[in-house]
PDB file of C-alpha atoms in Angstrom:
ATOM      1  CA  UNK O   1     -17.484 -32.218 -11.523  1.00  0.00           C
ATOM      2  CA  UNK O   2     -17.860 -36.039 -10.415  1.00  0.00           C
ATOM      3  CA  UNK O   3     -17.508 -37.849  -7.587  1.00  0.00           C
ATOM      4  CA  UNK O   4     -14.075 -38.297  -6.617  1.00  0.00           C
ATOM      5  CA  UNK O   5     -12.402 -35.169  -7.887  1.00  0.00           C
ATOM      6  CA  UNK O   6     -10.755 -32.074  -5.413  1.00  0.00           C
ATOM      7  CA  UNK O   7     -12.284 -28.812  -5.564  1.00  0.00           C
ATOM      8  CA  UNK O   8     -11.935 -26.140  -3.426  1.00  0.00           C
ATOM      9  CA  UNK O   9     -14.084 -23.324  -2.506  1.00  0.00           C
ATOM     10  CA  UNK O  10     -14.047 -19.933  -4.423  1.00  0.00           C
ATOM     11  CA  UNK O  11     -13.782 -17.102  -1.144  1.00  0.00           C
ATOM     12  CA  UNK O  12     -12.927 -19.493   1.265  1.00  0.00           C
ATOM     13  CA  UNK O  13      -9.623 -21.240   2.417  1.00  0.00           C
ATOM     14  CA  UNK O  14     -11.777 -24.741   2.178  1.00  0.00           C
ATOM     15  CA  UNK O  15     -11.161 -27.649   0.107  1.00  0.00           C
ATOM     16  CA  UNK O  16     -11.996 -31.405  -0.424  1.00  0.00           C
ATOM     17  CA  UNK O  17     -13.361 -34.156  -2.696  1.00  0.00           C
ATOM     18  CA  UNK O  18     -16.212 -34.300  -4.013  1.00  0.00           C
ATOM     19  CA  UNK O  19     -18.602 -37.252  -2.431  1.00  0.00           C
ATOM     20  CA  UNK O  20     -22.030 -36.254  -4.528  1.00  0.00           C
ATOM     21  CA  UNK O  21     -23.593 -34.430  -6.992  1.00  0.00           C
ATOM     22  CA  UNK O  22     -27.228 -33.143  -7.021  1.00  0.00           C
ATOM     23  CA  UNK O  23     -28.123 -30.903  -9.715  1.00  0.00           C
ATOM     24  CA  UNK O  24     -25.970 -27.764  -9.405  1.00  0.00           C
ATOM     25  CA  UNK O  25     -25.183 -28.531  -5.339  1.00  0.00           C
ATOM     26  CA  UNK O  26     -22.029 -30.542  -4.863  1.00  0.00           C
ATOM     27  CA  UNK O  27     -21.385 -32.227  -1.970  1.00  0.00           C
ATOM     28  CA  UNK O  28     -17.446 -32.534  -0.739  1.00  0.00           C
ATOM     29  CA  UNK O  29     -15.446 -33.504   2.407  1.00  0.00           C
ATOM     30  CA  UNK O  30     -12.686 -32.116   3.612  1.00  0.00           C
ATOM     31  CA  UNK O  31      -9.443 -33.348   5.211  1.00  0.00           C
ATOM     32  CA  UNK O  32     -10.691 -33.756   8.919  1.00  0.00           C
ATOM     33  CA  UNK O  33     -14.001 -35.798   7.551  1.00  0.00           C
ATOM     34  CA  UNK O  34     -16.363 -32.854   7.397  1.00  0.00           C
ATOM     35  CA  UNK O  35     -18.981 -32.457   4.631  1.00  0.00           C
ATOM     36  CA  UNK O  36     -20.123 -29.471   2.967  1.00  0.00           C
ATOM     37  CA  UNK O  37     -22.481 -28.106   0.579  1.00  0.00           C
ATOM     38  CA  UNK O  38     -21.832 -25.512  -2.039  1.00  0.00           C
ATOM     39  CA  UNK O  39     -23.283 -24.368  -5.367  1.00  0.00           C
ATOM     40  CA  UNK O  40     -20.573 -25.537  -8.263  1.00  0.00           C
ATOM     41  CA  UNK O  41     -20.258 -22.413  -9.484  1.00  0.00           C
ATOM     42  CA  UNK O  42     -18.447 -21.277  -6.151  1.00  0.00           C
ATOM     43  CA  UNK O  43     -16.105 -24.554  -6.547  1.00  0.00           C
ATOM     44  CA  UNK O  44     -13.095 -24.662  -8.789  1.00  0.00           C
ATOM     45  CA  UNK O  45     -11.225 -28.116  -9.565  1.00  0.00           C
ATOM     46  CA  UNK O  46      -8.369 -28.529  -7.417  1.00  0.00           C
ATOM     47  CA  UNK O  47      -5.874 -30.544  -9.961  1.00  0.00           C
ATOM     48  CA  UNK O  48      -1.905 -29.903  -9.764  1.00  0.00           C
ATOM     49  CA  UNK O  49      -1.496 -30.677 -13.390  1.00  0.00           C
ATOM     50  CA  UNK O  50      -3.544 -27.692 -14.706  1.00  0.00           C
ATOM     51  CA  UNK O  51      -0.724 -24.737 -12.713  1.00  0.00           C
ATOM     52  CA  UNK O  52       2.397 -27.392 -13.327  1.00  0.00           C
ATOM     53  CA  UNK O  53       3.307 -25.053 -16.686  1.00  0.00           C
ATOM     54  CA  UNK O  54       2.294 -21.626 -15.780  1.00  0.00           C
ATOM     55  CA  UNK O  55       5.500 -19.770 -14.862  1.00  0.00           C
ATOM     56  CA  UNK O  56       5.030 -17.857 -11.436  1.00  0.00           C
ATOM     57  CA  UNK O  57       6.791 -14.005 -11.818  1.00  0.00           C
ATOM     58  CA  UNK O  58       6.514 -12.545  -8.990  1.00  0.00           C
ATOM     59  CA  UNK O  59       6.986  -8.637  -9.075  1.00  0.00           C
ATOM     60  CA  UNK O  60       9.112  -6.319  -7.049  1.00  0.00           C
ATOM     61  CA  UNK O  61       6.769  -4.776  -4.209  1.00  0.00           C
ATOM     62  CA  UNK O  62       6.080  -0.842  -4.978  1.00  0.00           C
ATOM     63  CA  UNK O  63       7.896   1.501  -2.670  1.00  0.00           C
ATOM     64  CA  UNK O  64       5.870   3.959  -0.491  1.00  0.00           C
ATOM     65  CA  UNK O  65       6.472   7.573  -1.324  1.00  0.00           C
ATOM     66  CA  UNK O  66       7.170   9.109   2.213  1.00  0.00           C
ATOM     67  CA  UNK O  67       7.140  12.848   2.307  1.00  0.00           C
ATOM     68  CA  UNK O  68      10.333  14.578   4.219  1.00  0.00           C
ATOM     69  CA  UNK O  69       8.368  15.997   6.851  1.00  0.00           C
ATOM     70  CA  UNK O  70       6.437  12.453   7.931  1.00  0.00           C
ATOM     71  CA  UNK O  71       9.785  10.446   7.733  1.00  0.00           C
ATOM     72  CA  UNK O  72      10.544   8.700  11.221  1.00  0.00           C
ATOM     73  CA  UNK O  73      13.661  10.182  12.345  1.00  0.00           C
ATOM     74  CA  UNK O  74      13.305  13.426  14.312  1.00  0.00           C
ATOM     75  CA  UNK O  75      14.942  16.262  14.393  1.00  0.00           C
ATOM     76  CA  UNK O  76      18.128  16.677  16.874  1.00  0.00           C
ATOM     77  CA  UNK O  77      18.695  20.165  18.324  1.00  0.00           C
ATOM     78  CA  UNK O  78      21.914  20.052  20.249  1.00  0.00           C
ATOM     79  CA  UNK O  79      22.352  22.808  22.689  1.00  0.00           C
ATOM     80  CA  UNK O  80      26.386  22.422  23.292  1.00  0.00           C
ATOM     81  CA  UNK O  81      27.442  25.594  23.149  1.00  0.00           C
ATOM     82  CA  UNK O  82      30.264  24.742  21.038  1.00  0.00           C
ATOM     83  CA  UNK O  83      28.051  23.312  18.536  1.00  0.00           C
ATOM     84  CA  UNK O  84      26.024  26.771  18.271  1.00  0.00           C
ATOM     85  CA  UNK O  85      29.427  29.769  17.881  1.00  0.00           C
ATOM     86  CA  UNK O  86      32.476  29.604  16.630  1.00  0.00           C
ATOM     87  CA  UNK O  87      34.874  30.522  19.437  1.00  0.00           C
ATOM     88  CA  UNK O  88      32.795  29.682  22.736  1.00  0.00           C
ATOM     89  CA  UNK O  89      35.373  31.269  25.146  1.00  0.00           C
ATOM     90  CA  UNK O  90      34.479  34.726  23.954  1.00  0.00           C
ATOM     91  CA  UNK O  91      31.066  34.610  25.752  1.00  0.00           C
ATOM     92  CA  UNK O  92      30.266  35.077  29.529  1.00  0.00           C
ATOM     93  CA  UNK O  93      27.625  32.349  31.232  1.00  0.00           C
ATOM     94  CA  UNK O  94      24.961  34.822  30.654  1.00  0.00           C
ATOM     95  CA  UNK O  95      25.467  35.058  27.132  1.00  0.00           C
ATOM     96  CA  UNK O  96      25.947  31.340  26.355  1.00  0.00           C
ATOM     97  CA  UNK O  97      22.344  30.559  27.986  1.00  0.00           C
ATOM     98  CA  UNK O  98      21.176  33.370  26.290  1.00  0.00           C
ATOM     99  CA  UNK O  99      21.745  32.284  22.856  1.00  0.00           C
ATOM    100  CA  UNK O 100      21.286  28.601  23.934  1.00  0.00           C
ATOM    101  CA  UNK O 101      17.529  30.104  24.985  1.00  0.00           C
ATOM    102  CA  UNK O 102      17.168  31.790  21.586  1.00  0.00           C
ATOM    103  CA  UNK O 103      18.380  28.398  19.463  1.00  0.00           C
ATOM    104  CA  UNK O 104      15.348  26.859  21.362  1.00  0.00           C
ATOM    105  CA  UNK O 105      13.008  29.373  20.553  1.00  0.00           C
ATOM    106  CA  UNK O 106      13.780  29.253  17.104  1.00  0.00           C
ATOM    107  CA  UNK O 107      14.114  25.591  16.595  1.00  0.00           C
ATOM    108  CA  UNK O 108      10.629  24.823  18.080  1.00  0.00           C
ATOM    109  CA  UNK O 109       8.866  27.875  15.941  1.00  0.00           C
ATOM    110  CA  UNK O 110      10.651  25.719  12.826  1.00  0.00           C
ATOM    111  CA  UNK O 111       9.335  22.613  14.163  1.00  0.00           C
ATOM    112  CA  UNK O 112       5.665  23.975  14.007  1.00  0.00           C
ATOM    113  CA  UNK O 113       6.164  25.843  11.193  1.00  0.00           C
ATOM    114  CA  UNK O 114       7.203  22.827   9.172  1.00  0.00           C
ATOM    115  CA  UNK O 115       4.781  20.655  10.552  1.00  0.00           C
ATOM    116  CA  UNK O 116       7.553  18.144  12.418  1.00  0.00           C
ATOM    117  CA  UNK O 117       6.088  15.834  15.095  1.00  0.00           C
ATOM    118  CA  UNK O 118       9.322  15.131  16.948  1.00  0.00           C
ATOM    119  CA  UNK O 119      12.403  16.819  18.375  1.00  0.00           C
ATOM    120  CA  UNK O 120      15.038  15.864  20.932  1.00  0.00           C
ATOM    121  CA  UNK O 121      16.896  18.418  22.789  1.00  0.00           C
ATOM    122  CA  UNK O 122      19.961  17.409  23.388  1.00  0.00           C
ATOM    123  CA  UNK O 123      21.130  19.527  26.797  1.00  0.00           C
ATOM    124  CA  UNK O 124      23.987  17.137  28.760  1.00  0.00           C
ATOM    125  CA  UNK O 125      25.012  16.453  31.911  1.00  0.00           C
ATOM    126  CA  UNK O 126      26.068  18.895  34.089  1.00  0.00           C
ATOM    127  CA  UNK O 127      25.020  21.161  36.974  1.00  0.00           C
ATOM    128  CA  UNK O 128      21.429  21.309  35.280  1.00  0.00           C
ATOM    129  CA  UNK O 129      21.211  24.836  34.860  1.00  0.00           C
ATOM    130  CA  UNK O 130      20.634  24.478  30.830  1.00  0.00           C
ATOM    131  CA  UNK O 131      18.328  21.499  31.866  1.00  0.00           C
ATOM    132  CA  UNK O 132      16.508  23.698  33.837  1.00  0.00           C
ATOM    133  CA  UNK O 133      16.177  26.100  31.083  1.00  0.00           C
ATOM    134  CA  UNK O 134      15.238  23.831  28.582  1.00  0.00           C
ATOM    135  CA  UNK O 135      12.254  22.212  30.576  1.00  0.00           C
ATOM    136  CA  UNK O 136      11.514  25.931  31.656  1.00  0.00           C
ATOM    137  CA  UNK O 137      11.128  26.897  27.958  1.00  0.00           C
ATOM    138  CA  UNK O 138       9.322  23.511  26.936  1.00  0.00           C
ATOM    139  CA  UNK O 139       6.965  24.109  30.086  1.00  0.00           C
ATOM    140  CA  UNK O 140       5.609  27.488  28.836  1.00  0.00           C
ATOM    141  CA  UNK O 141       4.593  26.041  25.464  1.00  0.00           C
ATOM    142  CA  UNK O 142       1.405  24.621  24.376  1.00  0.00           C
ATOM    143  CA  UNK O 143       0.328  22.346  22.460  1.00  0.00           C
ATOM    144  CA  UNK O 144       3.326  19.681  22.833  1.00  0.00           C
ATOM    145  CA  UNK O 145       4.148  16.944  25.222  1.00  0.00           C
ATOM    146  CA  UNK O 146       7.796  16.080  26.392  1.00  0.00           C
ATOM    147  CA  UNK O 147       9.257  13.683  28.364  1.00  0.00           C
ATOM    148  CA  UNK O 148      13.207  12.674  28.959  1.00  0.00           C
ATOM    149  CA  UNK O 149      14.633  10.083  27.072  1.00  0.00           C
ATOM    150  CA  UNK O 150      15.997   7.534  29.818  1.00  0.00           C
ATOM    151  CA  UNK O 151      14.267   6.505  32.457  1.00  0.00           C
ATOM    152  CA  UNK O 152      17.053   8.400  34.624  1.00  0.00           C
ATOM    153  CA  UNK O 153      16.042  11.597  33.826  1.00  0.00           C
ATOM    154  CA  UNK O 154      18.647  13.219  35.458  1.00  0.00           C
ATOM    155  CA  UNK O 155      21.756  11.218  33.610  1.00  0.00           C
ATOM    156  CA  UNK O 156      19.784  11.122  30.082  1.00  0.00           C
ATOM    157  CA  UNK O 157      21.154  14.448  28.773  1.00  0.00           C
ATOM    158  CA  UNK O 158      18.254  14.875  26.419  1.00  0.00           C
ATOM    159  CA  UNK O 159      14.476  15.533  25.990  1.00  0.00           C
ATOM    160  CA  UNK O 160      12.219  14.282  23.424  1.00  0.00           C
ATOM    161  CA  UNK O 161       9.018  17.015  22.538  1.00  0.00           C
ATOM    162  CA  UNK O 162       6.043  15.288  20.491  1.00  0.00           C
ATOM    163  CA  UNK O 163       3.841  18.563  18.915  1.00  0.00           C
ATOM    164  CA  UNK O 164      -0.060  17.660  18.604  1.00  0.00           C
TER     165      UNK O 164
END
């Protein structure tokens, strides 16, 4: 190295010209006028001519294997009673909250079971009585947090239940 040439520093996003050289201590300034002091061996030349021929490849960026369980979308349980029988009409009020009651149940045992962090209970508008029963349900269980999805909780139609 000789007075007059760029370096730049090894670790360090620094670079200059060189202004002196005593023994194995160069001395260089940078852009804004500052000097520095470094041993060469942490210094590398800083000449264009020496990377004009290399070919950069640059390679394709390695895909994260995500398990099923951890992905981000969480699970949707939809309590429509249409969505849960075949022929709705052939069940009284009782029965339909019933087995709405049981789908819960079973859907948050396979939630834990499985080790899922997220579901969303989709319940609708309507006169709130499978609301009711839903946050009724959620409210007797530990070790999970829900809140509703809107900010309107009464016009969101659906809860979303984090397990810990």
């Amino acid at each position: 190295m000789k007075i007059g040439d760029k370096v730049s520093v090894v670790d360090e996003d620094l670079s200059g010209v060189v202004t002196s050289v005593h023994g194995n201590t160069v001395v260089f300034k940078d852009e804004y006028g500052f000097t520095y002091q470094y041993a060469k061996e942490k210094l590398v030349p800083k000449d264009v001519q020496f990377y004009e021929h290399i070919k950069v490849i640059k390679k394709a960026e390695p895909q994260k294997v995500i398990s099923k369980k951890h992905q981000k979308n969480h699970l949707v349980l939809d309590l429509h009673f249409h969505n849960l029988v075949k022929n709705p009409s052939d069940y009284d009020s009782f029965e339909r909250l019933f087995m709405q009651k049981e789908k819960l149940m079973e859907v948050i045992s396979f939630c834990r079971k499985n080790n899922l962090k997220r579901l969303e209970i989709v319940h609708g508008i309507g006169d709130g009585v499978l609301q009711r029963m839903v946050l009724d349900v959620l409210e007797s269980q530990t070790h999970l947090d829900f809140y509703n999805k809107e900010i309107l909780h009464h016009q969101s139609g659906a809860v979303m239940v984090e397990f810990h």
